[in-house]
mmCIF file of C-alpha atoms in Angstrom:
data_model
loop_
_atom_site.group_PDB
_atom_site.id
_atom_site.type_symbol
_atom_site.label_atom_id
_atom_site.label_comp_id
_atom_site.label_asym_id
_atom_site.label_seq_id
_atom_site.Cartn_x
_atom_site.Cartn_y
_atom_site.Cartn_z
ATOM 1 C CA UNK A 1 -22.059 90.333 -0.311
ATOM 2 C CA UNK A 2 -22.671 91.149 3.581
ATOM 3 C CA UNK A 3 -25.733 93.095 4.531
ATOM 4 C CA UNK A 4 -26.166 94.062 7.906
ATOM 5 C CA UNK A 5 -27.792 91.612 9.078
ATOM 6 C CA UNK A 6 -25.315 88.881 8.650
ATOM 7 C CA UNK A 7 -23.190 91.081 11.011
ATOM 8 C CA UNK A 8 -25.548 91.808 13.638
ATOM 9 C CA UNK A 9 -24.769 88.739 16.673
ATOM 10 C CA UNK A 10 -27.673 86.070 17.529
ATOM 11 C CA UNK A 11 -29.753 87.709 20.008
ATOM 12 C CA UNK A 12 -33.129 85.431 20.089
ATOM 13 C CA UNK A 13 -33.880 82.653 22.832
ATOM 14 C CA UNK A 14 -31.444 80.334 21.228
ATOM 15 C CA UNK A 15 -28.655 82.468 22.083
ATOM 16 C CA UNK A 16 -30.439 83.431 25.590
ATOM 17 C CA UNK A 17 -30.026 79.100 26.121
ATOM 18 C CA UNK A 18 -26.724 78.938 25.247
ATOM 19 C CA UNK A 19 -25.496 81.380 27.217
ATOM 20 C CA UNK A 20 -27.682 80.898 30.498
ATOM 21 C CA UNK A 21 -25.240 80.138 33.413
ATOM 22 C CA UNK A 22 -28.542 78.062 35.013
ATOM 23 C CA UNK A 23 -28.577 76.514 31.782
ATOM 24 C CA UNK A 24 -25.700 75.371 30.614
ATOM 25 C CA UNK A 25 -24.915 73.997 34.273
ATOM 26 C CA UNK A 26 -28.179 72.253 34.332
ATOM 27 C CA UNK A 27 -26.847 70.770 30.678
ATOM 28 C CA UNK A 28 -23.147 69.658 32.337
ATOM 29 C CA UNK A 29 -25.440 68.592 35.492
ATOM 30 C CA UNK A 30 -27.250 65.822 33.378
ATOM 31 C CA UNK A 31 -24.180 65.115 30.824
ATOM 32 C CA UNK A 32 -22.210 64.041 34.184
ATOM 33 C CA UNK A 33 -25.696 62.210 34.806
ATOM 34 C CA UNK A 34 -25.328 59.950 31.869
ATOM 35 C CA UNK A 35 -21.925 59.155 31.616
ATOM 36 C CA UNK A 36 -21.754 58.725 35.562
ATOM 37 C CA UNK A 37 -24.479 55.785 35.096
ATOM 38 C CA UNK A 38 -24.735 54.837 31.484
ATOM 39 C CA UNK A 39 -21.640 55.539 29.815
ATOM 40 C CA UNK A 40 -18.372 54.055 31.849
ATOM 41 C CA UNK A 41 -19.662 50.935 33.528
ATOM 42 C CA UNK A 42 -20.358 50.758 29.335
ATOM 43 C CA UNK A 43 -17.119 51.330 28.724
ATOM 44 C CA UNK A 44 -15.102 50.728 31.116
ATOM 45 C CA UNK A 45 -12.680 47.380 31.590
ATOM 46 C CA UNK A 46 -12.454 46.398 35.063
ATOM 47 C CA UNK A 47 -9.081 47.557 35.324
ATOM 48 C CA UNK A 48 -9.976 50.907 34.699
ATOM 49 C CA UNK A 49 -12.503 50.940 37.058
ATOM 50 C CA UNK A 50 -10.964 48.858 40.104
ATOM 51 C CA UNK A 51 -7.992 50.576 39.663
ATOM 52 C CA UNK A 52 -8.568 54.079 38.556
ATOM 53 C CA UNK A 53 -11.621 54.994 38.182
ATOM 54 C CA UNK A 54 -13.134 54.105 41.582
ATOM 55 C CA UNK A 55 -9.896 55.257 43.803
ATOM 56 C CA UNK A 56 -10.025 59.177 41.694
ATOM 57 C CA UNK A 57 -14.534 59.549 43.064
ATOM 58 C CA UNK A 58 -13.424 58.438 46.333
ATOM 59 C CA UNK A 59 -10.346 61.254 46.771
ATOM 60 C CA UNK A 60 -12.742 63.418 44.803
ATOM 61 C CA UNK A 61 -15.235 62.669 47.704
ATOM 62 C CA UNK A 62 -12.749 62.824 50.342
ATOM 63 C CA UNK A 63 -10.787 66.100 49.439
ATOM 64 C CA UNK A 64 -14.855 67.499 48.638
ATOM 65 C CA UNK A 65 -15.465 66.432 53.112
ATOM 66 C CA UNK A 66 -12.320 68.748 53.585
ATOM 67 C CA UNK A 67 -13.026 71.399 51.846
ATOM 68 C CA UNK A 68 -16.174 72.185 53.993
ATOM 69 C CA UNK A 69 -13.993 71.854 56.384
ATOM 70 C CA UNK A 70 -11.037 74.468 55.059
ATOM 71 C CA UNK A 71 -12.363 75.954 51.839
ATOM 72 C CA UNK A 72 -15.845 76.862 53.411
ATOM 73 C CA UNK A 73 -15.597 77.548 56.464
ATOM 74 C CA UNK A 74 -11.913 79.075 56.773
ATOM 75 C CA UNK A 75 -10.834 75.995 59.377
ATOM 76 C CA UNK A 76 -8.210 73.436 59.444
ATOM 77 C CA UNK A 77 -8.277 69.815 59.669
ATOM 78 C CA UNK A 78 -4.781 67.405 59.842
ATOM 79 C CA UNK A 79 -6.067 64.548 60.745
ATOM 80 C CA UNK A 80 -8.992 63.365 57.700
ATOM 81 C CA UNK A 81 -7.617 59.834 57.780
ATOM 82 C CA UNK A 82 -8.566 59.627 60.672
ATOM 83 C CA UNK A 83 -12.016 60.155 60.325
ATOM 84 C CA UNK A 84 -12.089 58.147 57.488
ATOM 85 C CA UNK A 85 -10.644 54.958 59.339
ATOM 86 C CA UNK A 86 -13.523 55.399 62.113
ATOM 87 C CA UNK A 87 -16.459 55.204 58.803
ATOM 88 C CA UNK A 88 -14.570 51.909 58.238
ATOM 89 C CA UNK A 89 -13.860 50.024 61.704
ATOM 90 C CA UNK A 90 -17.619 51.398 62.597
ATOM 91 C CA UNK A 91 -19.499 50.486 59.981
ATOM 92 C CA UNK A 92 -17.465 46.504 60.073
ATOM 93 C CA UNK A 93 -18.470 46.398 63.544
ATOM 94 C CA UNK A 94 -22.034 47.688 62.780
ATOM 95 C CA UNK A 95 -22.208 44.863 59.540
ATOM 96 C CA UNK A 96 -20.550 41.769 62.225
ATOM 97 C CA UNK A 97 -22.999 42.400 65.034
ATOM 98 C CA UNK A 98 -25.783 43.729 63.443
ATOM 99 C CA UNK A 99 -26.283 41.848 60.378
ATOM 100 C CA UNK A 100 -29.772 42.554 59.292
ATOM 101 C CA UNK A 101 -28.779 46.355 58.614
ATOM 102 C CA UNK A 102 -28.740 47.390 55.183
ATOM 103 C CA UNK A 103 -25.890 48.577 53.709
ATOM 104 C CA UNK A 104 -27.424 52.275 53.229
ATOM 105 C CA UNK A 105 -28.251 52.832 57.046
ATOM 106 C CA UNK A 106 -24.498 50.911 57.305
ATOM 107 C CA UNK A 107 -23.304 54.000 55.421
ATOM 108 C CA UNK A 108 -25.667 56.658 57.427
ATOM 109 C CA UNK A 109 -24.566 55.276 60.357
ATOM 110 C CA UNK A 110 -20.644 54.936 60.097
ATOM 111 C CA UNK A 111 -20.779 58.406 58.892
ATOM 112 C CA UNK A 112 -23.164 59.482 62.158
ATOM 113 C CA UNK A 113 -20.299 58.022 65.021
ATOM 114 C CA UNK A 114 -17.469 60.038 62.466
ATOM 115 C CA UNK A 115 -19.309 62.833 62.603
ATOM 116 C CA UNK A 116 -19.888 62.415 67.034
ATOM 117 C CA UNK A 117 -16.324 61.833 66.504
ATOM 118 C CA UNK A 118 -15.475 64.837 64.271
ATOM 119 C CA UNK A 119 -17.712 67.081 66.541
ATOM 120 C CA UNK A 120 -15.526 66.131 69.662
ATOM 121 C CA UNK A 121 -12.220 66.355 67.784
ATOM 122 C CA UNK A 122 -13.268 70.171 66.760
ATOM 123 C CA UNK A 123 -13.705 71.433 70.299
ATOM 124 C CA UNK A 124 -10.312 72.614 69.861
ATOM 125 C CA UNK A 125 -11.249 75.053 66.954
ATOM 126 C CA UNK A 126 -13.823 77.174 69.664
ATOM 127 C CA UNK A 127 -10.470 78.608 71.255
ATOM 128 C CA UNK A 128 -7.515 78.250 69.135
ATOM 129 C CA UNK A 129 -6.895 78.178 65.429
ATOM 130 C CA UNK A 130 -4.600 78.409 62.332
ATOM 131 C CA UNK A 131 -1.045 76.358 63.039
ATOM 132 C CA UNK A 132 -1.746 75.487 66.588
ATOM 133 C CA UNK A 133 -5.447 73.867 65.785
ATOM 134 C CA UNK A 134 -3.916 71.705 62.974
ATOM 135 C CA UNK A 135 -1.817 70.853 65.035
ATOM 136 C CA UNK A 136 -4.287 69.596 67.415
ATOM 137 C CA UNK A 137 -6.276 67.524 65.040
ATOM 138 C CA UNK A 138 -2.927 65.548 64.577
ATOM 139 C CA UNK A 139 -4.799 64.157 67.766
ATOM 140 C CA UNK A 140 -7.007 63.073 66.011
ATOM 141 C CA UNK A 141 -4.841 61.215 64.379
ATOM 142 C CA UNK A 142 -2.528 59.150 66.538
ATOM 143 C CA UNK A 143 -5.084 58.783 68.179
ATOM 144 C CA UNK A 144 -7.406 56.525 66.179
ATOM 145 C CA UNK A 145 -4.211 54.440 64.698
ATOM 146 C CA UNK A 146 -3.202 53.318 68.586
ATOM 147 C CA UNK A 147 -6.648 52.258 69.121
ATOM 148 C CA UNK A 148 -7.401 50.115 66.025
ATOM 149 C CA UNK A 149 -3.827 49.193 66.806
ATOM 150 C CA UNK A 150 -4.231 48.094 70.696
ATOM 151 C CA UNK A 151 -7.690 46.597 71.068
ATOM 152 C CA UNK A 152 -8.526 43.909 68.828
ATOM 153 C CA UNK A 153 -12.164 44.258 69.334
ATOM 154 C CA UNK A 154 -12.308 46.635 66.767
ATOM 155 C CA UNK A 155 -10.567 43.677 64.064
ATOM 156 C CA UNK A 156 -13.108 40.914 65.543
ATOM 157 C CA UNK A 157 -10.089 40.114 67.492
ATOM 158 C CA UNK A 158 -8.556 39.105 64.363
ATOM 159 C CA UNK A 159 -4.306 37.953 64.947
ATOM 160 C CA UNK A 160 -3.340 40.928 62.013
ATOM 161 C CA UNK A 161 -5.452 42.872 62.879
ATOM 162 C CA UNK A 162 -6.905 43.837 59.399
ATOM 163 C CA UNK A 163 -10.668 43.556 58.755
ATOM 164 C CA UNK A 164 -12.358 42.391 55.417
ATOM 165 C CA UNK A 165 -14.590 44.332 53.189
ATOM 166 C CA UNK A 166 -18.156 42.379 53.789
ATOM 167 C CA UNK A 167 -20.225 40.989 51.019
ATOM 168 C CA UNK A 168 -21.165 44.169 49.304
ATOM 169 C CA UNK A 169 -25.491 43.700 48.484
ATOM 170 C CA UNK A 170 -28.369 45.890 48.695
ATOM 171 C CA UNK A 171 -32.221 44.681 48.180
ATOM 172 C CA UNK A 172 -30.484 41.843 46.970
ATOM 173 C CA UNK A 173 -28.066 43.154 43.848
ATOM 174 C CA UNK A 174 -24.094 41.966 43.949
ATOM 175 C CA UNK A 175 -21.734 44.831 44.422
ATOM 176 C CA UNK A 176 -18.958 42.260 44.089
ATOM 177 C CA UNK A 177 -18.136 42.806 40.579
ATOM 178 C CA UNK A 178 -15.453 46.120 39.491
ATOM 179 C CA UNK A 179 -18.896 47.249 37.482
ATOM 180 C CA UNK A 180 -21.222 47.401 41.144
ATOM 181 C CA UNK A 181 -18.948 48.880 43.670
ATOM 182 C CA UNK A 182 -17.995 51.550 41.020
ATOM 183 C CA UNK A 183 -22.109 51.937 40.670
ATOM 184 C CA UNK A 184 -22.276 51.469 44.740
ATOM 185 C CA UNK A 185 -19.889 54.091 44.655
ATOM 186 C CA UNK A 186 -20.601 56.705 41.937
ATOM 187 C CA UNK A 187 -24.369 56.471 44.018
ATOM 188 C CA UNK A 188 -23.266 57.259 47.204
ATOM 189 C CA UNK A 189 -20.833 60.438 46.014
ATOM 190 C CA UNK A 190 -23.613 62.106 43.743
ATOM 191 C CA UNK A 191 -25.804 62.140 46.764
ATOM 192 C CA UNK A 192 -23.086 63.094 48.536
ATOM 193 C CA UNK A 193 -22.183 66.166 46.000
ATOM 194 C CA UNK A 194 -25.939 67.337 46.023
ATOM 195 C CA UNK A 195 -26.368 66.888 49.608
ATOM 196 C CA UNK A 196 -22.952 69.393 50.098
ATOM 197 C CA UNK A 197 -24.004 71.709 47.039
ATOM 198 C CA UNK A 198 -27.505 72.490 49.282
ATOM 199 C CA UNK A 199 -25.175 73.174 52.046
ATOM 200 C CA UNK A 200 -23.135 75.601 50.843
ATOM 201 C CA UNK A 201 -25.762 77.072 49.154
ATOM 202 C CA UNK A 202 -28.570 77.556 52.256
ATOM 203 C CA UNK A 203 -27.952 79.941 55.575
ATOM 204 C CA UNK A 204 -25.066 77.243 57.355
ATOM 205 C CA UNK A 205 -23.203 77.603 53.974
ATOM 206 C CA UNK A 206 -22.898 81.716 54.027
ATOM 207 C CA UNK A 207 -22.028 82.693 57.636
ATOM 208 C CA UNK A 208 -19.316 79.663 57.328
ATOM 209 C CA UNK A 209 -18.200 81.429 54.846
ATOM 210 C CA UNK A 210 -18.845 85.052 56.719
ATOM 211 C CA UNK A 211 -16.668 82.970 59.671
ATOM 212 C CA UNK A 212 -14.704 82.493 57.092
ATOM 213 C CA UNK A 213 -13.824 85.776 55.386
ATOM 214 C CA UNK A 214 -13.772 88.026 58.962
ATOM 215 C CA UNK A 215 -14.657 86.477 62.284
ATOM 216 C CA UNK A 216 -14.905 89.285 64.408
ATOM 217 C CA UNK A 217 -17.846 90.583 61.884
ATOM 218 C CA UNK A 218 -19.400 87.449 61.893
ATOM 219 C CA UNK A 219 -19.912 87.041 65.313
ATOM 220 C CA UNK A 220 -21.351 90.859 65.255
ATOM 221 C CA UNK A 221 -23.914 90.066 62.826
ATOM 222 C CA UNK A 222 -24.865 87.495 65.544
ATOM 223 C CA UNK A 223 -23.478 83.685 63.742
ATOM 224 C CA UNK A 224 -23.053 81.929 66.063
ATOM 225 C CA UNK A 225 -19.055 80.973 66.160
ATOM 226 C CA UNK A 226 -18.663 77.892 68.408
ATOM 227 C CA UNK A 227 -22.511 76.595 66.694
ATOM 228 C CA UNK A 228 -21.308 77.106 63.141
ATOM 229 C CA UNK A 229 -17.396 75.779 63.737
ATOM 230 C CA UNK A 230 -18.713 72.348 65.636
ATOM 231 C CA UNK A 231 -21.277 71.707 62.839
ATOM 232 C CA UNK A 232 -18.657 71.941 60.243
ATOM 233 C CA UNK A 233 -16.349 69.573 61.591
ATOM 234 C CA UNK A 234 -19.665 67.522 62.297
ATOM 235 C CA UNK A 235 -20.594 67.240 58.280
ATOM 236 C CA UNK A 236 -17.061 67.034 57.386
ATOM 237 C CA UNK A 237 -16.490 64.047 58.892
ATOM 238 C CA UNK A 238 -20.115 62.772 58.378
ATOM 239 C CA UNK A 239 -18.286 62.609 54.844
ATOM 240 C CA UNK A 240 -15.121 61.309 55.351
ATOM 241 C CA UNK A 241 -16.938 58.803 57.825
ATOM 242 C CA UNK A 242 -18.622 57.404 54.231
ATOM 243 C CA UNK A 243 -15.554 57.931 52.944
ATOM 244 C CA UNK A 244 -13.446 55.389 54.525
ATOM 245 C CA UNK A 245 -16.217 52.800 54.201
ATOM 246 C CA UNK A 246 -16.176 53.512 50.330
ATOM 247 C CA UNK A 247 -12.310 53.481 50.598
ATOM 248 C CA UNK A 248 -11.859 50.104 52.508
ATOM 249 C CA UNK A 249 -14.880 48.264 50.965
ATOM 250 C CA UNK A 250 -15.147 49.314 47.373
ATOM 251 C CA UNK A 251 -11.972 49.751 46.397
ATOM 252 C CA UNK A 252 -8.952 47.653 49.113
ATOM 253 C CA UNK A 253 -11.360 44.744 49.986
ATOM 254 C CA UNK A 254 -9.575 45.268 53.157
ATOM 255 C CA UNK A 255 -8.113 47.586 55.973
ATOM 256 C CA UNK A 256 -6.122 48.293 58.919
ATOM 257 C CA UNK A 257 -5.400 51.786 60.847
ATOM 258 C CA UNK A 258 -2.282 52.188 59.031
ATOM 259 C CA UNK A 259 -4.066 52.111 56.439
ATOM 260 C CA UNK A 260 -5.399 55.681 56.752
ATOM 261 C CA UNK A 261 -2.366 56.820 57.977
ATOM 262 C CA UNK A 262 -1.143 60.698 58.084
ATOM 263 C CA UNK A 263 0.231 59.816 54.453
ATOM 264 C CA UNK A 264 -3.474 60.055 53.647
ATOM 265 C CA UNK A 265 -4.587 62.720 55.506
ATOM 266 C CA UNK A 266 -1.984 64.634 53.900
ATOM 267 C CA UNK A 267 -3.247 63.270 50.291
ATOM 268 C CA UNK A 268 -6.588 64.284 50.758
ATOM 269 C CA UNK A 269 -5.092 68.008 51.647
ATOM 270 C CA UNK A 270 -3.166 68.237 48.547
ATOM 271 C CA UNK A 271 -6.447 66.983 46.794
ATOM 272 C CA UNK A 272 -7.979 70.153 47.961
ATOM 273 C CA UNK A 273 -5.075 72.645 47.263
ATOM 274 C CA UNK A 274 -4.286 71.026 43.778
ATOM 275 C CA UNK A 275 -8.725 71.103 43.165
ATOM 276 C CA UNK A 276 -8.828 74.807 44.827
ATOM 277 C CA UNK A 277 -10.361 75.121 47.989
ATOM 278 C CA UNK A 278 -14.035 76.721 48.144
ATOM 279 C CA UNK A 279 -15.467 74.305 44.905
ATOM 280 C CA UNK A 280 -16.531 71.166 44.693
ATOM 281 C CA UNK A 281 -16.440 69.580 41.912
ATOM 282 C CA UNK A 282 -12.495 70.994 41.428
ATOM 283 C CA UNK A 283 -11.935 68.513 43.805
ATOM 284 C CA UNK A 284 -11.847 65.337 41.875
ATOM 285 C CA UNK A 285 -9.640 67.251 39.423
ATOM 286 C CA UNK A 286 -6.996 67.505 42.427
ATOM 287 C CA UNK A 287 -7.758 63.502 42.964
ATOM 288 C CA UNK A 288 -7.346 62.700 39.126
ATOM 289 C CA UNK A 289 -3.998 64.556 39.885
ATOM 290 C CA UNK A 290 -3.413 62.238 42.836
ATOM 291 C CA UNK A 291 -4.173 58.889 41.578
ATOM 292 C CA UNK A 292 -2.793 59.343 37.869
ATOM 293 C CA UNK A 293 0.631 60.990 38.281
ATOM 294 C CA UNK A 294 1.596 58.099 40.509
ATOM 295 C CA UNK A 295 0.702 55.874 37.461
ATOM 296 C CA UNK A 296 2.099 58.224 34.682
ATOM 297 C CA UNK A 297 5.803 58.281 36.573
ATOM 298 C CA UNK A 298 5.643 55.071 36.662
ATOM 299 C CA UNK A 299 5.184 54.513 32.767
ATOM 300 C CA UNK A 300 7.449 56.936 32.506
ATOM 301 C CA UNK A 301 10.199 55.207 33.993
ATOM 302 C CA UNK A 302 9.592 51.448 32.575
ATOM 303 C CA UNK A 303 9.480 53.333 29.248
ATOM 304 C CA UNK A 304 12.432 55.749 29.351
ATOM 305 C CA UNK A 305 14.078 51.711 30.697
ATOM 306 C CA UNK A 306 15.901 53.242 33.311
ATOM 307 C CA UNK A 307 14.587 51.104 36.161
ATOM 308 C CA UNK A 308 18.635 49.190 35.518
ATOM 309 C CA UNK A 309 19.725 52.122 36.824
ATOM 310 C CA UNK A 310 19.316 51.914 40.648
ATOM 311 C CA UNK A 311 16.794 49.469 43.457
ATOM 312 C CA UNK A 312 13.328 50.331 43.500
ATOM 313 C CA UNK A 313 13.713 52.121 46.213
ATOM 314 C CA UNK A 314 16.084 54.726 44.853
ATOM 315 C CA UNK A 315 13.158 54.873 41.532
ATOM 316 C CA UNK A 316 10.082 55.205 44.379
ATOM 317 C CA UNK A 317 12.450 58.231 46.179
ATOM 318 C CA UNK A 318 12.269 59.730 42.076
ATOM 319 C CA UNK A 319 9.046 59.523 41.918
ATOM 320 C CA UNK A 320 8.099 60.764 44.816
ATOM 321 C CA UNK A 321 10.796 64.124 43.842
ATOM 322 C CA UNK A 322 8.983 64.620 41.298
ATOM 323 C CA UNK A 323 5.926 64.310 42.029
ATOM 324 C CA UNK A 324 6.204 66.981 44.858
ATOM 325 C CA UNK A 325 7.930 69.654 42.216
ATOM 326 C CA UNK A 326 4.508 69.135 39.931
ATOM 327 C CA UNK A 327 2.310 70.145 43.468
ATOM 328 C CA UNK A 328 4.738 72.703 44.130
ATOM 329 C CA UNK A 329 4.811 74.001 40.313
ATOM 330 C CA UNK A 330 1.131 74.267 39.879
ATOM 331 C CA UNK A 331 0.157 76.140 43.285
ATOM 332 C CA UNK A 332 2.989 78.653 42.350
ATOM 333 C CA UNK A 333 1.506 78.936 38.617
ATOM 334 C CA UNK A 334 -2.010 78.680 39.946
ATOM 335 C CA UNK A 335 -2.914 79.218 43.567
ATOM 336 C CA UNK A 336 -6.575 79.098 43.938
ATOM 337 C CA UNK A 337 -5.840 75.479 42.012
ATOM 338 C CA UNK A 338 -7.249 73.701 38.342
ATOM 339 C CA UNK A 339 -10.572 74.764 39.010
ATOM 340 C CA UNK A 340 -9.407 78.254 38.689
ATOM 341 C CA UNK A 341 -8.134 77.069 35.128
ATOM 342 C CA UNK A 342 -11.825 75.658 33.974
ATOM 343 C CA UNK A 343 -14.001 79.333 34.940
ATOM 344 C CA UNK A 344 -11.898 81.140 33.343
ATOM 345 C CA UNK A 345 -12.068 78.227 30.567
ATOM 346 C CA UNK A 346 -16.066 78.821 31.056
ATOM 347 C CA UNK A 347 -15.521 82.299 31.339
ATOM 348 C CA UNK A 348 -13.779 82.553 27.964
ATOM 349 C CA UNK A 349 -15.973 80.626 25.775
ATOM 350 C CA UNK A 350 -19.397 81.921 27.385
ATOM 351 C CA UNK A 351 -17.033 85.394 25.969
ATOM 352 C CA UNK A 352 -17.074 83.924 22.739
ATOM 353 C CA UNK A 353 -20.870 82.429 23.051
ATOM 354 C CA UNK A 354 -21.938 85.828 23.342
ATOM 355 C CA UNK A 355 -20.440 87.832 20.914
#
């Protein structure tokens, strides 16, 4: 027999803890740390670490870098890969010419060099915006691709203009193995995620969002538009520089100017659009989509046994058409990105727990 007490929802300390957003976020963060540093290295194979998990994390970090600029400040950049290339070539030359530098310091210095370059190429944002600003940032993409191709000094006078990843080690620990490279990537990414959260939740981040929402009103409120715009270009490029080092050294093992071409810049842009703007963790959803979808399409082609219908070039083009169609469908169905689905699902779950 059901009593009145049985029908009353639980409102004690347990229920309030379960439905407290801060507690839930803390629990998710702790779960993610345990999974990233304990579970994944223990159970993932070398193939999963080297070919799937590492590129997904690095591209998610690239998405965060651009999202700081585009999602939180409302500015545009179509040359993200250029600043990634600045980071990897800077790190390579720092290790080559100053071998005493420890790896963490190399990463920071490479990021700072990319930040300086990004600040310079962000100067047009003080006068123009929108499409014209996006077009101006393409200058960085083409300039650095030309620079690293025509000046062999940056690649230590290599005949192929290709740089090879140096031996990765820190405090005597060898990071050359898949697990070592994964731990390097996930540690750097975790630190930069924490930095990104601190920035977007600070006064600086709030002023970026004010500029994004209404630039004129932000100026009336006393926000220094020029300084804030250059700062966001610098911070975004700092993240991209470190991301470029991780992509070249921890994932590919080698790099050249064409590794960070315009296609890579558009991949980073698609990650932001698919994952959702003005979000941090949504970028990893977009990165997983960018990395995993081509692999899935390859397996579908093999399982359907249609590779014999045409040459490999036609199959590759067909995969790109399907990939593009999927992106268009996602953006039409959910313009706010995949992270919006996660937020709605979490909201529905919280509402059910409260009842």
